[in-house]
PDB file of C-alpha atoms in Angstrom:
ATOM      1  CA  MET I  28      18.707  43.896   8.990  1.00 43.00           C
ATOM      2  CA  ALA I  29      15.882  45.315  11.053  1.00 44.00           C
ATOM      3  CA  SER I  30      12.485  45.435   9.445  1.00 43.00           C
ATOM      4  CA  ARG I  31      10.485  48.609   9.188  1.00 45.00           C
ATOM      5  CA  SER I  32       7.401  49.031  11.275  1.00 44.00           C
ATOM      6  CA  GLY I  33       4.288  47.658   9.619  1.00 48.00           C
ATOM      7  CA  ILE I  34       6.210  45.679   7.003  1.00 44.00           C
ATOM      8  CA  ARG I  35       6.346  41.901   7.242  1.00 47.00           C
ATOM      9  CA  ASN I  36       9.329  39.799   6.265  1.00 43.00           C
ATOM     10  CA  TYR I  37       8.634  36.672   4.246  1.00 38.00           C
ATOM     11  CA  ARG I  38      11.291  33.972   4.096  1.00 44.00           C
ATOM     12  CA  PHE I  39      11.129  31.470   1.281  1.00 38.00           C
ATOM     13  CA  SER I  40      12.986  28.194   1.743  1.00 43.00           C
ATOM     14  CA  PHE I  41      13.225  25.055  -0.335  1.00 46.00           C
ATOM     15  CA  ASN I  42      13.853  22.105   1.917  1.00 56.00           C
ATOM     16  CA  LEU I  43      15.809  19.578  -0.123  1.00 71.00           C
ATOM     17  CA  TYR I  44      16.628  17.383   2.861  1.00 82.00           C
ATOM     18  CA  VAL I  45      16.736  13.701   1.942  1.00 90.00           C
ATOM     19  CA  THR I  46      16.262  11.080   4.619  1.00 93.00           C
ATOM     20  CA  PRO I  47      18.597   8.023   4.628  1.00 94.00           C
ATOM     21  CA  ALA I  48      16.132   5.415   3.315  1.00 96.00           C
ATOM     22  CA  ILE I  49      14.830   7.729   0.602  1.00 96.00           C
ATOM     23  CA  GLN I  50      18.396   8.530  -0.429  1.00 95.00           C
ATOM     24  CA  TRP I  51      19.242   4.833  -0.698  1.00 96.00           C
ATOM     25  CA  LEU I  52      16.126   4.099  -2.753  1.00 97.00           C
ATOM     26  CA  LEU I  53      16.734   7.047  -5.071  1.00 96.00           C
ATOM     27  CA  ILE I  54      20.340   6.024  -5.702  1.00 96.00           C
ATOM     28  CA  ALA I  55      19.422   2.363  -6.274  1.00 97.00           C
ATOM     29  CA  ASN I  56      16.599   3.133  -8.702  1.00 97.00           C
ATOM     30  CA  VAL I  57      18.598   5.686 -10.684  1.00 97.00           C
ATOM     31  CA  ALA I  58      21.626   3.377 -10.856  1.00 97.00           C
ATOM     32  CA  VAL I  59      19.510   0.522 -12.237  1.00 97.00           C
ATOM     33  CA  TYR I  60      17.852   2.911 -14.698  1.00 97.00           C
ATOM     34  CA  ILE I  61      21.244   4.067 -15.996  1.00 97.00           C
ATOM     35  CA  PHE I  62      22.292   0.423 -16.372  1.00 97.00           C
ATOM     36  CA  GLU I  63      19.127  -0.250 -18.388  1.00 97.00           C
ATOM     37  CA  ILE I  64      19.897   2.642 -20.734  1.00 96.00           C
ATOM     38  CA  LEU I  65      23.483   1.480 -21.219  1.00 96.00           C
ATOM     39  CA  LEU I  66      22.373  -2.104 -21.785  1.00 96.00           C
ATOM     40  CA  ASN I  67      19.785  -1.074 -24.362  1.00 94.00           C
ATOM     41  CA  THR I  68      22.198   1.295 -26.096  1.00 94.00           C
ATOM     42  CA  PHE I  69      25.288  -0.895 -26.358  1.00 95.00           C
ATOM     43  CA  SER I  70      23.875  -4.445 -26.258  1.00 93.00           C
ATOM     44  CA  GLY I  71      20.685  -3.952 -28.215  1.00 92.00           C
ATOM     45  CA  ASN I  72      16.999  -4.453 -27.601  1.00 94.00           C
ATOM     46  CA  ALA I  73      17.320  -8.253 -27.312  1.00 94.00           C
ATOM     47  CA  ALA I  74      19.605  -8.021 -24.285  1.00 95.00           C
ATOM     48  CA  TYR I  75      17.428  -5.348 -22.721  1.00 96.00           C
ATOM     49  CA  SER I  76      14.301  -7.468 -23.256  1.00 95.00           C
ATOM     50  CA  TRP I  77      16.005 -10.479 -21.643  1.00 96.00           C
ATOM     51  CA  PHE I  78      16.959  -8.351 -18.642  1.00 96.00           C
ATOM     52  CA  ILE I  79      13.399  -7.072 -18.210  1.00 95.00           C
ATOM     53  CA  HIS I  80      11.928 -10.577 -18.470  1.00 94.00           C
ATOM     54  CA  ALA I  81      14.534 -11.926 -16.034  1.00 96.00           C
ATOM     55  CA  PHE I  82      14.136  -9.282 -13.337  1.00 96.00           C
ATOM     56  CA  GLY I  83      10.764  -7.700 -14.091  1.00 95.00           C
ATOM     57  CA  LEU I  84       7.566  -9.175 -12.712  1.00 94.00           C
ATOM     58  CA  VAL I  85       6.440 -11.894 -15.149  1.00 93.00           C
ATOM     59  CA  PRO I  86       3.532 -14.026 -13.836  1.00 91.00           C
ATOM     60  CA  SER I  87       4.604 -17.104 -15.799  1.00 89.00           C
ATOM     61  CA  GLY I  88       8.186 -16.591 -14.662  1.00 91.00           C
ATOM     62  CA  VAL I  89       7.169 -16.539 -11.002  1.00 93.00           C
ATOM     63  CA  THR I  90       4.696 -19.437 -11.061  1.00 90.00           C
ATOM     64  CA  HIS I  91       6.298 -21.738 -13.636  1.00 88.00           C
ATOM     65  CA  GLY I  92       9.880 -20.498 -13.832  1.00 88.00           C
ATOM     66  CA  LEU I  93      10.218 -20.180 -10.035  1.00 91.00           C
ATOM     67  CA  ARG I  94      11.857 -16.778 -10.385  1.00 94.00           C
ATOM     68  CA  LEU I  95      10.983 -15.910  -6.819  1.00 94.00           C
ATOM     69  CA  TRP I  96      13.174 -12.807  -6.834  1.00 96.00           C
ATOM     70  CA  GLN I  97      10.975 -11.004  -9.363  1.00 96.00           C
ATOM     71  CA  PRO I  98       8.367  -9.632  -6.875  1.00 95.00           C
ATOM     72  CA  PHE I  99      11.302  -7.795  -5.291  1.00 97.00           C
ATOM     73  CA  THR I 100      13.542  -6.847  -8.218  1.00 97.00           C
ATOM     74  CA  TYR I 101      10.758  -5.422 -10.397  1.00 96.00           C
ATOM     75  CA  LEU I 102      10.526  -2.482  -7.985  1.00 96.00           C
ATOM     76  CA  PHE I 103      13.902  -1.170  -9.182  1.00 97.00           C
ATOM     77  CA  LEU I 104      13.218  -1.389 -12.931  1.00 96.00           C
ATOM     78  CA  HIS I 105      11.697   1.405 -15.021  1.00 95.00           C
ATOM     79  CA  ASP I 106      10.975   1.969 -18.693  1.00 92.00           C
ATOM     80  CA  ALA I 107      14.256   2.911 -20.360  1.00 93.00           C
ATOM     81  CA  SER I 108      12.494   4.426 -23.382  1.00 91.00           C
ATOM     82  CA  THR I 109      11.275   7.425 -21.389  1.00 92.00           C
ATOM     83  CA  ILE I 110      12.507   9.364 -18.391  1.00 94.00           C
ATOM     84  CA  TRP I 111       9.024  10.250 -17.167  1.00 93.00           C
ATOM     85  CA  HIS I 112       8.323   6.843 -15.640  1.00 91.00           C
ATOM     86  CA  ILE I 113      11.201   6.902 -13.173  1.00 95.00           C
ATOM     87  CA  LEU I 114      11.016  10.679 -12.747  1.00 95.00           C
ATOM     88  CA  ALA I 115       7.378  10.586 -11.619  1.00 91.00           C
ATOM     89  CA  ASN I 116       7.937   7.671  -9.232  1.00 94.00           C
ATOM     90  CA  MET I 117      11.066   9.117  -7.654  1.00 95.00           C
ATOM     91  CA  PHE I 118       9.527  12.571  -7.302  1.00 93.00           C
ATOM     92  CA  VAL I 119       6.501  11.206  -5.435  1.00 93.00           C
ATOM     93  CA  LEU I 120       8.758   8.996  -3.315  1.00 96.00           C
ATOM     94  CA  TYR I 121      10.909  11.994  -2.400  1.00 95.00           C
ATOM     95  CA  MET I 122       7.990  14.338  -1.687  1.00 92.00           C
ATOM     96  CA  PHE I 123       5.924  11.977   0.456  1.00 94.00           C
ATOM     97  CA  GLY I 124       8.252   9.183   1.516  1.00 95.00           C
ATOM     98  CA  ARG I 125      10.561  11.354   3.594  1.00 93.00           C
ATOM     99  CA  GLU I 126       7.551  12.512   5.646  1.00 90.00           C
ATOM    100  CA  LEU I 127       6.883   8.911   6.618  1.00 94.00           C
ATOM    101  CA  GLU I 128      10.530   8.164   7.334  1.00 95.00           C
ATOM    102  CA  LEU I 129      10.770  11.165   9.652  1.00 93.00           C
ATOM    103  CA  VAL I 130       7.820   9.785  11.618  1.00 92.00           C
ATOM    104  CA  TRP I 131       8.637   6.063  11.490  1.00 94.00           C
ATOM    105  CA  GLY I 132      12.388   5.928  11.150  1.00 93.00           C
ATOM    106  CA  ARG I 133      14.472   4.257   8.449  1.00 95.00           C
ATOM    107  CA  ASN I 134      13.881   0.597   9.270  1.00 95.00           C
ATOM    108  CA  LYS I 135      10.112   0.781   9.669  1.00 95.00           C
ATOM    109  CA  PHE I 136       9.770   2.849   6.504  1.00 96.00           C
ATOM    110  CA  LEU I 137      11.806   0.373   4.445  1.00 97.00           C
ATOM    111  CA  GLN I 138       9.784  -2.485   5.920  1.00 96.00           C
ATOM    112  CA  TYR I 139       6.548  -0.787   4.877  1.00 96.00           C
ATOM    113  CA  TYR I 140       7.909   0.179   1.437  1.00 97.00           C
ATOM    114  CA  PHE I 141       8.929  -3.357   0.496  1.00 97.00           C
ATOM    115  CA  LEU I 142       5.876  -4.906   2.149  1.00 96.00           C
ATOM    116  CA  THR I 143       3.553  -2.889  -0.065  1.00 96.00           C
ATOM    117  CA  GLY I 144       5.751  -3.203  -3.153  1.00 96.00           C
ATOM    118  CA  VAL I 145       6.393  -6.955  -2.933  1.00 97.00           C
ATOM    119  CA  GLY I 146       2.827  -7.596  -1.779  1.00 96.00           C
ATOM    120  CA  ALA I 147       1.467  -5.654  -4.750  1.00 95.00           C
ATOM    121  CA  GLY I 148       3.606  -7.774  -7.047  1.00 94.00           C
ATOM    122  CA  LEU I 149       2.350 -11.021  -5.542  1.00 95.00           C
ATOM    123  CA  ILE I 150      -1.271  -9.908  -5.850  1.00 94.00           C
ATOM    124  CA  ASN I 151      -0.608  -8.922  -9.462  1.00 91.00           C
ATOM    125  CA  VAL I 152       0.737 -12.426 -10.163  1.00 92.00           C
ATOM    126  CA  LEU I 153      -2.244 -14.006  -8.407  1.00 91.00           C
ATOM    127  CA  VAL I 154      -4.815 -11.942 -10.327  1.00 88.00           C
ATOM    128  CA  LYS I 155      -3.181 -12.721 -13.654  1.00 86.00           C
ATOM    129  CA  THR I 156      -2.924 -16.422 -12.800  1.00 85.00           C
ATOM    130  CA  VAL I 157      -6.650 -16.842 -12.064  1.00 81.00           C
ATOM    131  CA  PRO I 158      -7.703 -16.753 -15.780  1.00 75.00           C
ATOM    132  CA  VAL I 159      -5.647 -19.923 -16.306  1.00 71.00           C
ATOM    133  CA  PHE I 160      -8.410 -21.878 -14.540  1.00 66.00           C
ATOM    134  CA  TRP I 161     -10.794 -20.803 -17.324  1.00 68.00           C
ATOM    135  CA  GLY I 162      -8.456 -21.987 -20.057  1.00 68.00           C
ATOM    136  CA  GLN I 163      -6.687 -18.678 -20.673  1.00 74.00           C
ATOM    137  CA  PRO I 164      -2.904 -18.684 -21.200  1.00 80.00           C
ATOM    138  CA  LEU I 165      -0.723 -17.462 -18.347  1.00 81.00           C
ATOM    139  CA  SER I 166       0.550 -13.914 -18.843  1.00 82.00           C
ATOM    140  CA  ASP I 167       4.200 -13.496 -19.782  1.00 87.00           C
ATOM    141  CA  THR I 168       4.070  -9.683 -19.948  1.00 87.00           C
ATOM    142  CA  PRO I 169       6.565  -8.097 -17.526  1.00 91.00           C
ATOM    143  CA  THR I 170       5.530  -5.433 -15.039  1.00 92.00           C
ATOM    144  CA  ILE I 171       8.202  -2.971 -13.903  1.00 94.00           C
ATOM    145  CA  GLY I 172       8.352   0.066 -11.663  1.00 93.00           C
ATOM    146  CA  ALA I 173       8.089   1.071  -8.019  1.00 94.00           C
ATOM    147  CA  SER I 174       4.502   2.288  -8.368  1.00 92.00           C
ATOM    148  CA  GLY I 175       3.031  -0.406  -6.112  1.00 93.00           C
ATOM    149  CA  ALA I 176       5.175   0.765  -3.203  1.00 96.00           C
ATOM    150  CA  ILE I 177       4.681   4.434  -4.172  1.00 95.00           C
ATOM    151  CA  PHE I 178       0.907   4.106  -3.934  1.00 95.00           C
ATOM    152  CA  GLY I 179       1.376   2.408  -0.573  1.00 95.00           C
ATOM    153  CA  VAL I 180       3.327   5.488   0.529  1.00 96.00           C
ATOM    154  CA  LEU I 181       0.529   7.780  -0.663  1.00 95.00           C
ATOM    155  CA  LEU I 182      -2.049   5.740   1.251  1.00 95.00           C
ATOM    156  CA  ALA I 183       0.039   5.948   4.424  1.00 95.00           C
ATOM    157  CA  CYS I 184       0.311   9.728   4.085  1.00 94.00           C
ATOM    158  CA  ALA I 185      -3.471   9.965   3.658  1.00 94.00           C
ATOM    159  CA  ILE I 186      -3.954   8.050   6.920  1.00 93.00           C
ATOM    160  CA  LEU I 187      -1.235   9.771   8.939  1.00 92.00           C
ATOM    161  CA  PHE I 188      -1.626  13.278   7.480  1.00 92.00           C
ATOM    162  CA  PRO I 189      -5.216  13.417   6.158  1.00 91.00           C
ATOM    163  CA  ASP I 190      -5.461  17.228   6.259  1.00 90.00           C
ATOM    164  CA  ARG I 191      -2.074  17.927   4.667  1.00 89.00           C
ATOM    165  CA  GLN I 192      -2.575  20.177   1.639  1.00 88.00           C
ATOM    166  CA  VAL I 193      -1.481  19.003  -1.809  1.00 87.00           C
ATOM    167  CA  ILE I 194      -1.265  21.301  -4.836  1.00 82.00           C
ATOM    168  CA  LEU I 195      -1.808  19.624  -8.201  1.00 76.00           C
ATOM    169  CA  PHE I 196       0.142  20.675 -11.276  1.00 71.00           C
ATOM    170  CA  PRO I 197      -0.115  22.029 -13.906  1.00 69.00           C
ATOM    171  CA  ILE I 198      -3.537  23.156 -12.667  1.00 74.00           C
ATOM    172  CA  PRO I 199      -2.943  24.747  -9.240  1.00 77.00           C
ATOM    173  CA  ILE I 200      -5.743  23.009  -7.347  1.00 83.00           C
ATOM    174  CA  LYS I 201      -5.302  22.597  -3.603  1.00 87.00           C
ATOM    175  CA  LEU I 202      -6.652  19.374  -2.084  1.00 88.00           C
ATOM    176  CA  SER I 203      -6.281  17.607   1.222  1.00 90.00           C
ATOM    177  CA  MET I 204      -4.175  14.472   1.223  1.00 91.00           C
ATOM    178  CA  ARG I 205      -7.237  12.368   1.990  1.00 92.00           C
ATOM    179  CA  VAL I 206      -9.201  13.725  -0.984  1.00 91.00           C
ATOM    180  CA  PHE I 207      -6.179  13.460  -3.276  1.00 90.00           C
ATOM    181  CA  VAL I 208      -5.688   9.756  -2.476  1.00 91.00           C
ATOM    182  CA  LEU I 209      -9.410   9.066  -2.839  1.00 91.00           C
ATOM    183  CA  ILE I 210      -9.317  10.595  -6.330  1.00 88.00           C
ATOM    184  CA  MET I 211      -6.234   8.550  -7.226  1.00 86.00           C
ATOM    185  CA  THR I 212      -7.937   5.392  -5.961  1.00 85.00           C
ATOM    186  CA  ALA I 213     -11.007   6.086  -8.085  1.00 86.00           C
ATOM    187  CA  LEU I 214      -8.869   6.665 -11.181  1.00 81.00           C
ATOM    188  CA  GLU I 215      -6.927   3.462 -10.600  1.00 79.00           C
ATOM    189  CA  PHE I 216     -10.151   1.508 -10.152  1.00 70.00           C
ATOM    190  CA  LEU I 217     -11.469   2.879 -13.452  1.00 74.00           C
ATOM    191  CA  GLY I 218      -8.177   1.859 -15.032  1.00 70.00           C
ATOM    192  CA  THR I 219      -8.605  -1.740 -13.894  1.00 62.00           C
ATOM    193  CA  ILE I 220     -11.917  -2.043 -15.756  1.00 56.00           C
ATOM    194  CA  GLY I 221     -10.377  -0.833 -19.006  1.00 50.00           C
ATOM    195  CA  LEU I 222     -11.103   2.884 -18.980  1.00 42.00           C
ATOM    196  CA  GLY I 223      -8.134   4.888 -20.180  1.00 40.00           C
ATOM    197  CA  GLY I 224      -6.615   2.387 -22.616  1.00 40.00           C
ATOM    198  CA  ASP I 225      -3.069   2.610 -21.215  1.00 42.00           C
ATOM    199  CA  ASN I 226      -0.454  -0.010 -20.368  1.00 53.00           C
ATOM    200  CA  VAL I 227      -0.184   0.910 -16.691  1.00 64.00           C
ATOM    201  CA  SER I 228      -0.486  -1.863 -14.099  1.00 74.00           C
ATOM    202  CA  HIS I 229      -3.423  -0.462 -12.147  1.00 82.00           C
ATOM    203  CA  ILE I 230      -3.701  -3.759 -10.264  1.00 88.00           C
ATOM    204  CA  CYS I 231      -0.288  -3.168  -8.680  1.00 89.00           C
ATOM    205  CA  HIS I 232      -1.284   0.354  -7.698  1.00 91.00           C
ATOM    206  CA  LEU I 233      -4.513  -0.713  -6.013  1.00 92.00           C
ATOM    207  CA  ALA I 234      -2.823  -3.735  -4.427  1.00 93.00           C
ATOM    208  CA  GLY I 235      -0.126  -1.559  -2.896  1.00 94.00           C
ATOM    209  CA  MET I 236      -2.777   0.697  -1.370  1.00 94.00           C
ATOM    210  CA  LEU I 237      -4.798  -2.285  -0.130  1.00 94.00           C
ATOM    211  CA  ILE I 238      -1.828  -3.896   1.586  1.00 95.00           C
ATOM    212  CA  GLY I 239      -0.810  -0.562   3.074  1.00 95.00           C
ATOM    213  CA  TYR I 240      -4.302  -0.030   4.466  1.00 93.00           C
ATOM    214  CA  VAL I 241      -4.508  -3.507   5.990  1.00 92.00           C
ATOM    215  CA  TYR I 242      -1.022  -3.126   7.481  1.00 93.00           C
ATOM    216  CA  LEU I 243      -1.705   0.267   9.026  1.00 91.00           C
ATOM    217  CA  ARG I 244      -5.170  -0.716  10.246  1.00 87.00           C
ATOM    218  CA  ARG I 245      -4.222  -4.217  11.361  1.00 80.00           C
ATOM    219  CA  GLY I 246      -4.602  -3.292  15.035  1.00 69.00           C
ATOM    220  CA  SER I 247      -8.082  -1.865  14.664  1.00 60.00           C
ATOM    221  CA  LEU I 248      -9.095  -4.687  12.321  1.00 55.00           C
ATOM    222  CA  LEU I 249      -7.891  -7.326  14.760  1.00 53.00           C
ATOM    223  CA  TYR I 250      -9.640  -5.576  17.637  1.00 53.00           C
ATOM    224  CA  SER I 251     -12.802  -5.389  15.560  1.00 56.00           C
ATOM    225  CA  VAL I 252     -12.684  -9.113  14.801  1.00 54.00           C
ATOM    226  CA  ARG I 253     -11.941  -9.920  18.427  1.00 55.00           C
ATOM    227  CA  ASN I 254     -14.800  -7.742  19.643  1.00 59.00           C
ATOM    228  CA  SER I 255     -17.173  -9.327  17.133  1.00 59.00           C
ATOM    229  CA  VAL I 256     -16.233 -12.805  18.335  1.00 58.00           C
ATOM    230  CA  THR I 257     -16.603 -11.717  21.959  1.00 59.00           C
ATOM    231  CA  ASP I 258     -20.033 -10.230  21.275  1.00 62.00           C
ATOM    232  CA  TRP I 259     -21.103 -13.420  19.514  1.00 65.00           C
ATOM    233  CA  LYS I 260     -19.972 -15.549  22.451  1.00 61.00           C
ATOM    234  CA  HIS I 261     -21.764 -13.234  24.863  1.00 63.00           C
ATOM    235  CA  GLN I 262     -25.016 -13.489  22.915  1.00 71.00           C
ATOM    236  CA  ARG I 263     -24.697 -17.272  22.672  1.00 67.00           C
ATOM    237  CA  ASN I 264     -24.086 -17.659  26.431  1.00 68.00           C
ATOM    238  CA  ARG I 265     -26.962 -15.296  27.161  1.00 69.00           C
ATOM    239  CA  LYS I 266     -29.347 -17.368  25.068  1.00 69.00           C
ATOM    240  CA  ARG I 267     -28.158 -20.562  26.770  1.00 66.00           C
ATOM    241  CA  PHE I 268     -28.725 -18.974  30.172  1.00 60.00           C
ATOM    242  CA  GLN I 269     -32.221 -17.858  29.182  1.00 70.00           C
ATOM    243  CA  VAL I 270     -33.060 -21.383  27.995  1.00 61.00           C
ATOM    244  CA  TYR I 271     -31.774 -22.807  31.276  1.00 59.00           C
ATOM    245  CA  MET I 272     -33.821 -20.326  33.323  1.00 64.00           C
ATOM    246  CA  ASN I 273     -36.944 -21.085  31.316  1.00 66.00           C
ATOM    247  CA  LYS I 274     -36.558 -24.784  32.034  1.00 65.00           C
ATOM    248  CA  HIS I 275     -36.041 -24.244  35.790  1.00 61.00           C
ATOM    249  CA  LYS I 276     -38.387 -21.369  36.545  1.00 60.00           C
ATOM    250  CA  ASP I 277     -41.173 -23.581  38.085  1.00 57.00           C
ATOM    251  CA  PRO I 278     -41.107 -23.771  41.950  1.00 53.00           C
ATOM    252  CA  PRO I 279     -40.541 -27.149  43.650  1.00 53.00           C
ATOM    253  CA  SER I 280     -43.589 -29.365  44.270  1.00 52.00           C
ATOM    254  CA  ARG I 281     -43.005 -29.476  48.086  1.00 53.00           C
ATOM    255  CA  PRO I 282     -42.009 -25.973  49.138  1.00 48.00           C
ATOM    256  CA  ASP I 283     -41.928 -26.944  52.798  1.00 49.00           C
ATOM    257  CA  ARG I 284     -38.822 -29.033  52.224  1.00 46.00           C
ATOM    258  CA  TRP I 285     -36.910 -25.833  51.470  1.00 40.00           C
ATOM    259  CA  VAL I 286     -37.807 -24.115  54.729  1.00 43.00           C
ATOM    260  CA  ASN I 287     -35.121 -24.036  57.385  1.00 38.00           C
TER     261      ASN I 287
END
């Protein structure tokens, strides 16, 4: 249909395209969540608790029980008592993860996703193991959820698309991706020092962002270290040369011997 003169046509579209890696992660997480609900419903809370302690991230289970699969499997578990935990994680993964997969491709995105998620889990175990050296008991509280990897995805979007606009809900505030992630980082940091009083693993969130930052900036960081070492060597050789010149700056005692 032809448009009338002076009247603009506006086309609204909702792009629900799902990239392959995001689709696989969504299906895997939802499938495990449904299994958790069925297990809790038909086998009781004891069986569900055993499952969470066996495949969630339990510091004592990793360090003393040698359950080395837990830093990986905990990413697919979510709280079966509420739908909001998995819903929030999967929504953020869908909204921001597919942007990264379109830029990186499936394999590189999955590599980054599990690097940040597993790395966040290992850092969480390490942080909660440190108090043992001061006589505190090792934590046996399980951590579950894909939030460590999700926050790594958010950090990557802030680096790759810093000016991308994000609208917060329910308050329609428009922020750039960079500012949005900075605010989230500040909130997570406040959560680690006890402000908020929730049971969220803020350490995993911050660890996922930290690992993502180091991974994405590894080239510039390595170049910076290399340049620092090169500058140090240059300054050291320069000082040695100046010392040598100072020791040999006096002319010879018999200048005539040097005349051809």
